[in-house]
Short mmCIF file of C-alpha atoms in Angstrom, two decimals:
data_model
loop_
_atom_site.label_atom_id
_atom_site.label_comp_id
_atom_site.label_asym_id
_atom_site.label_seq_id
_atom_site.Cartn_x
_atom_site.Cartn_y
_atom_site.Cartn_z
CA MET A 1 92.43 98.41 109.59
CA LEU A 2 91.39 102.09 109.58
CA LEU A 3 88.10 101.29 111.27
CA ASP A 4 89.92 99.53 114.12
CA ILE A 5 92.30 102.47 114.51
CA LEU A 6 89.61 105.14 114.58
CA PHE A 7 86.83 103.32 116.43
CA GLY A 8 88.67 100.66 118.42
CA GLY A 9 88.66 102.67 121.64
CA ALA A 10 92.44 103.23 121.63
CA SER A 11 94.05 106.25 123.25
CA PHE A 12 95.03 109.22 121.09
CA GLN A 13 98.70 108.20 121.19
CA ASP A 14 97.93 104.61 120.23
CA ALA A 15 95.59 105.82 117.49
CA MET A 16 98.31 108.08 116.02
CA GLN A 17 100.77 105.20 116.13
CA GLY A 18 98.20 103.03 114.38
CA VAL A 19 97.71 105.67 111.69
CA LEU A 20 101.48 105.82 111.15
CA SER A 21 101.66 102.03 110.85
CA PHE A 22 98.72 102.16 108.42
CA LEU A 23 100.48 104.76 106.24
CA ILE A 24 103.55 102.50 106.09
CA LEU A 25 101.63 99.26 105.59
CA LEU A 26 99.22 100.33 102.83
CA PRO A 27 101.83 101.02 100.11
CA LEU A 28 103.65 97.83 101.10
CA LEU A 29 100.44 95.85 100.60
CA LEU A 30 100.00 97.45 97.18
CA ILE A 31 103.60 96.57 96.25
CA SER A 32 103.11 92.98 97.42
CA LEU A 33 99.85 92.56 95.50
CA THR A 34 101.41 94.11 92.41
CA PHE A 35 104.33 91.67 92.45
CA HIS A 36 101.86 88.81 92.97
CA GLU A 37 99.74 89.71 89.95
CA TYR A 38 102.74 90.60 87.78
CA ALA A 39 104.21 87.16 88.48
CA HIS A 40 101.00 85.52 87.24
CA GLY A 41 101.07 87.59 84.05
CA TYR A 42 104.76 86.99 83.43
CA ALA A 43 104.43 83.25 83.99
CA ALA A 44 101.44 83.12 81.64
CA PHE A 45 103.40 85.05 79.01
CA LYS A 46 106.35 82.64 79.28
CA GLN A 47 103.92 79.74 78.95
CA GLY A 48 102.56 81.07 75.66
CA ASP A 49 99.64 83.26 76.76
CA GLY A 50 100.17 86.93 75.90
CA TYR A 51 96.68 88.08 76.87
CA ALA A 52 97.79 89.76 80.12
CA LYS A 53 100.46 91.66 78.22
CA SER A 54 98.00 92.75 75.53
CA THR A 55 95.66 94.17 78.20
CA GLY A 56 98.43 96.15 79.90
CA ARG A 57 98.64 93.96 83.00
CA LEU A 58 102.22 92.80 82.52
CA THR A 59 103.52 95.78 84.49
CA LEU A 60 104.73 96.69 87.99
CA ASN A 61 102.56 99.80 87.97
CA PRO A 62 100.24 99.18 90.99
CA PHE A 63 97.48 101.37 89.53
CA LYS A 64 97.02 98.81 86.73
CA HIS A 65 96.29 96.10 89.30
CA ILE A 66 94.10 97.97 91.79
CA ASP A 67 90.56 96.72 92.34
CA PRO A 68 88.53 99.67 93.73
CA LEU A 69 86.46 97.56 96.13
CA GLY A 70 89.50 95.55 97.19
CA LEU A 71 91.40 98.78 97.90
CA VAL A 72 88.55 100.19 100.00
CA CYS A 73 88.36 96.97 102.03
CA MET A 74 92.12 97.04 102.47
CA ILE A 75 91.96 100.58 103.86
CA LEU A 76 88.96 99.99 106.12
CA VAL A 77 89.48 96.49 107.48
CA GLY A 78 93.06 95.59 106.52
CA PHE A 79 92.11 92.88 104.04
CA GLY A 80 91.71 93.39 100.32
CA TRP A 81 92.61 92.13 96.89
CA ALA A 82 93.88 93.18 93.48
CA LYS A 83 92.33 92.58 90.08
CA PRO A 84 93.19 89.04 88.98
CA VAL A 85 95.42 88.97 85.92
CA PRO A 86 93.40 87.53 83.01
CA VAL A 87 94.79 84.40 81.40
CA VAL A 88 93.62 82.21 78.53
CA PRO A 89 94.54 78.59 79.42
CA GLN A 90 93.90 77.50 75.82
CA ASN A 91 97.01 79.46 74.83
CA PHE A 92 99.29 77.56 77.22
CA ARG A 93 101.94 75.42 75.58
CA ASN A 94 101.98 72.71 78.22
CA GLY A 95 98.36 72.48 79.35
CA LYS A 96 98.04 71.35 82.96
CA LYS A 97 101.74 71.93 83.71
CA SER A 98 101.50 75.52 82.49
CA MET A 99 98.41 76.15 84.59
CA ILE A 100 100.21 74.93 87.73
CA ILE A 101 103.22 77.13 86.93
CA VAL A 102 101.03 80.21 86.44
CA ALA A 103 98.99 79.53 89.58
CA SER A 104 102.17 79.01 91.63
CA ALA A 105 103.95 82.09 90.28
CA GLY A 106 102.21 84.61 92.56
CA ILE A 107 102.89 82.57 95.69
CA ILE A 108 106.54 82.07 94.74
CA ALA A 109 106.95 85.78 93.96
CA ASN A 110 105.61 86.72 97.40
CA LEU A 111 107.94 84.24 99.13
CA ILE A 112 110.93 85.62 97.19
CA LEU A 113 109.98 89.18 98.13
CA ALA A 114 109.55 88.09 101.76
CA PHE A 115 113.03 86.53 101.74
CA ILE A 116 114.55 89.70 100.24
CA ALA A 117 112.75 91.89 102.79
CA THR A 118 113.91 89.67 105.66
CA PHE A 119 117.49 89.70 104.38
CA LEU A 120 117.44 93.51 104.14
CA PHE A 121 115.80 93.72 107.58
CA ASP A 122 118.60 91.72 109.20
CA PHE A 123 121.26 93.65 107.30
CA CYS A 124 119.77 97.04 108.19
CA TYR A 125 119.22 95.89 111.79
CA TYR A 126 122.93 95.15 112.09
CA ILE A 127 123.83 98.52 110.53
CA ALA A 128 121.27 100.45 112.61
CA PHE A 129 122.41 99.14 115.97
CA SER A 130 126.11 98.94 115.21
CA HIS A 131 126.97 102.08 113.27
CA ILE A 132 124.14 104.63 113.53
CA THR A 133 124.12 107.28 116.23
CA GLY A 134 121.91 110.30 116.81
CA SER A 135 118.18 110.59 117.46
CA THR A 136 117.14 111.54 113.90
CA ALA A 137 119.13 108.73 112.31
CA THR A 138 117.76 106.28 114.85
CA ILE A 139 114.16 107.31 114.05
CA VAL A 140 114.78 106.90 110.31
CA ALA A 141 116.47 103.54 110.86
CA SER A 142 113.56 102.35 113.01
CA ALA A 143 111.06 103.39 110.29
CA VAL A 144 113.05 101.51 107.64
CA LEU A 145 113.24 98.40 109.81
CA LEU A 146 109.51 98.57 110.51
CA ALA A 147 108.75 98.90 106.79
CA LEU A 148 110.94 95.92 105.90
CA ARG A 149 109.37 93.80 108.63
CA TYR A 150 105.89 94.75 107.41
CA LEU A 151 106.93 93.96 103.82
CA ALA A 152 108.10 90.49 104.85
CA TYR A 153 104.92 89.82 106.81
CA CYS A 154 102.68 91.12 104.00
CA ASN A 155 104.25 88.81 101.45
CA ILE A 156 104.29 85.76 103.70
CA SER A 157 100.63 86.38 104.57
CA LEU A 158 99.71 86.68 100.89
CA ALA A 159 101.63 83.50 100.05
CA VAL A 160 99.97 81.53 102.86
CA PHE A 161 96.49 82.86 102.13
CA ASN A 162 96.71 82.22 98.39
CA PHE A 163 97.99 78.69 99.01
CA LEU A 164 94.68 77.76 100.68
CA PRO A 165 92.81 75.24 98.47
CA VAL A 166 89.69 77.39 98.19
CA PRO A 167 88.46 78.89 94.91
CA PRO A 168 89.33 81.32 93.46
CA LEU A 169 92.68 81.25 95.29
CA ASP A 170 95.85 79.97 93.63
CA GLY A 171 96.08 76.99 95.97
CA TYR A 172 92.78 75.66 94.67
CA LYS A 173 93.89 76.06 91.05
CA ILE A 174 97.00 74.02 91.80
CA PHE A 175 94.93 71.39 93.67
CA ARG A 176 92.39 71.20 90.83
CA GLU A 177 95.00 70.67 88.15
CA LEU A 178 96.76 67.99 90.19
CA PHE A 179 93.72 66.03 91.40
CA ILE A 180 90.66 66.91 89.29
CA SER A 181 90.78 63.54 87.50
CA LYS A 182 90.48 61.79 90.89
CA CYS A 183 88.30 64.36 92.70
CA TYR A 184 86.03 65.71 89.97
CA LYS A 185 82.85 65.58 92.08
CA PHE A 186 84.61 67.19 95.05
CA CYS A 187 85.98 70.01 92.83
CA ALA A 188 82.53 70.58 91.33
CA PHE A 189 81.02 70.79 94.83
CA VAL A 190 83.69 73.20 96.06
CA GLU A 191 83.32 75.46 93.01
CA ARG A 192 79.53 75.45 93.34
CA TYR A 193 79.67 76.68 96.95
CA SER A 194 82.93 78.62 96.66
CA ASN A 195 81.53 81.90 98.00
CA PHE A 196 80.11 80.23 101.11
CA ILE A 197 83.30 78.22 101.70
CA MET A 198 85.42 81.38 101.33
CA ILE A 199 83.30 83.20 103.92
CA VAL A 200 83.70 80.27 106.33
CA PHE A 201 87.46 80.27 105.77
CA LEU A 202 87.68 84.01 106.38
CA LEU A 203 85.68 83.72 109.60
CA PHE A 204 87.89 80.81 110.69
CA ILE A 205 91.04 82.83 109.99
CA TYR A 206 89.64 85.86 111.84
CA GLN A 207 88.49 83.92 114.89
CA THR A 208 91.52 81.63 115.29
CA ASN A 209 94.28 84.01 114.18
CA PHE A 210 95.37 81.08 112.00
CA LEU A 211 96.98 83.21 109.29
CA SER A 212 99.05 85.24 111.77
CA ILE A 213 100.32 82.09 113.49
CA ILE A 214 101.46 80.51 110.20
CA THR A 215 102.91 83.82 108.98
CA SER A 216 104.94 84.29 112.17
CA GLY A 217 106.25 80.73 111.94
CA LEU A 218 107.33 81.18 108.32
CA PHE A 219 108.90 84.57 109.10
CA ASN A 220 110.94 82.96 111.88
CA ALA A 221 111.97 80.15 109.54
CA ILE A 222 113.05 82.57 106.80
CA ASN A 223 114.81 84.72 109.38
CA SER A 224 116.73 81.64 110.59
CA ILE A 225 117.86 80.89 107.03
CA VAL A 226 118.99 84.50 106.59
CA ASP A 227 120.88 84.32 109.90
CA LEU A 228 122.70 81.21 108.67
CA ILE A 229 123.67 83.07 105.48
CA PHE A 230 125.08 85.96 107.51
CA ILE A 231 126.99 83.54 109.74
CA ALA A 232 128.42 81.71 106.71
CA PHE A 233 129.74 84.91 105.11
CA ARG A 234 130.74 86.78 108.27
#
């Protein structure tokens, strides 16, 4: 992210605009990651495992979830990660079912946050272009709209990425719990070469823009649902 802005050969004006977008996007990424990890911890707690709570991870304080290396990567290249919330599956009340619930919780939390951000974006968009006048108010409204759009995209991207069936992502944990009895050898192979497979996936995503395409499609779908809600209650 920051490396592209500073060394991507952009003009000064484009670089300053990129820096502004970066300053808006970074805290939104931290918020999105925090909600994701909190959801895992909360789901684990409700399923009988209080370990995340005992270690201080059942909180919406982003500083409790920051991984230093993940934060640096997020700042430099626009992709990073938070510290995974620790869970003890042996404490779960419902075994495999609990594990699926906990693994799904982060993805669901991001989708809910994306829906809320999209709803607020459409609402604020209507307010901004229907009732706001004046240059200062317009600038503030544009910044708010940009932040909400970024927040929606951040959360949809996190949900899509974490749904990929590659360890250690949540999608793989769900896949493993559902199919390990039928695909034990395949799961063992994937886990053995998980680092290599993850690198291949990341290169694939970078080269094909796969994540952005799926994210845009889901954003449009959520936006359509929100539009229908506004039409229904207009």
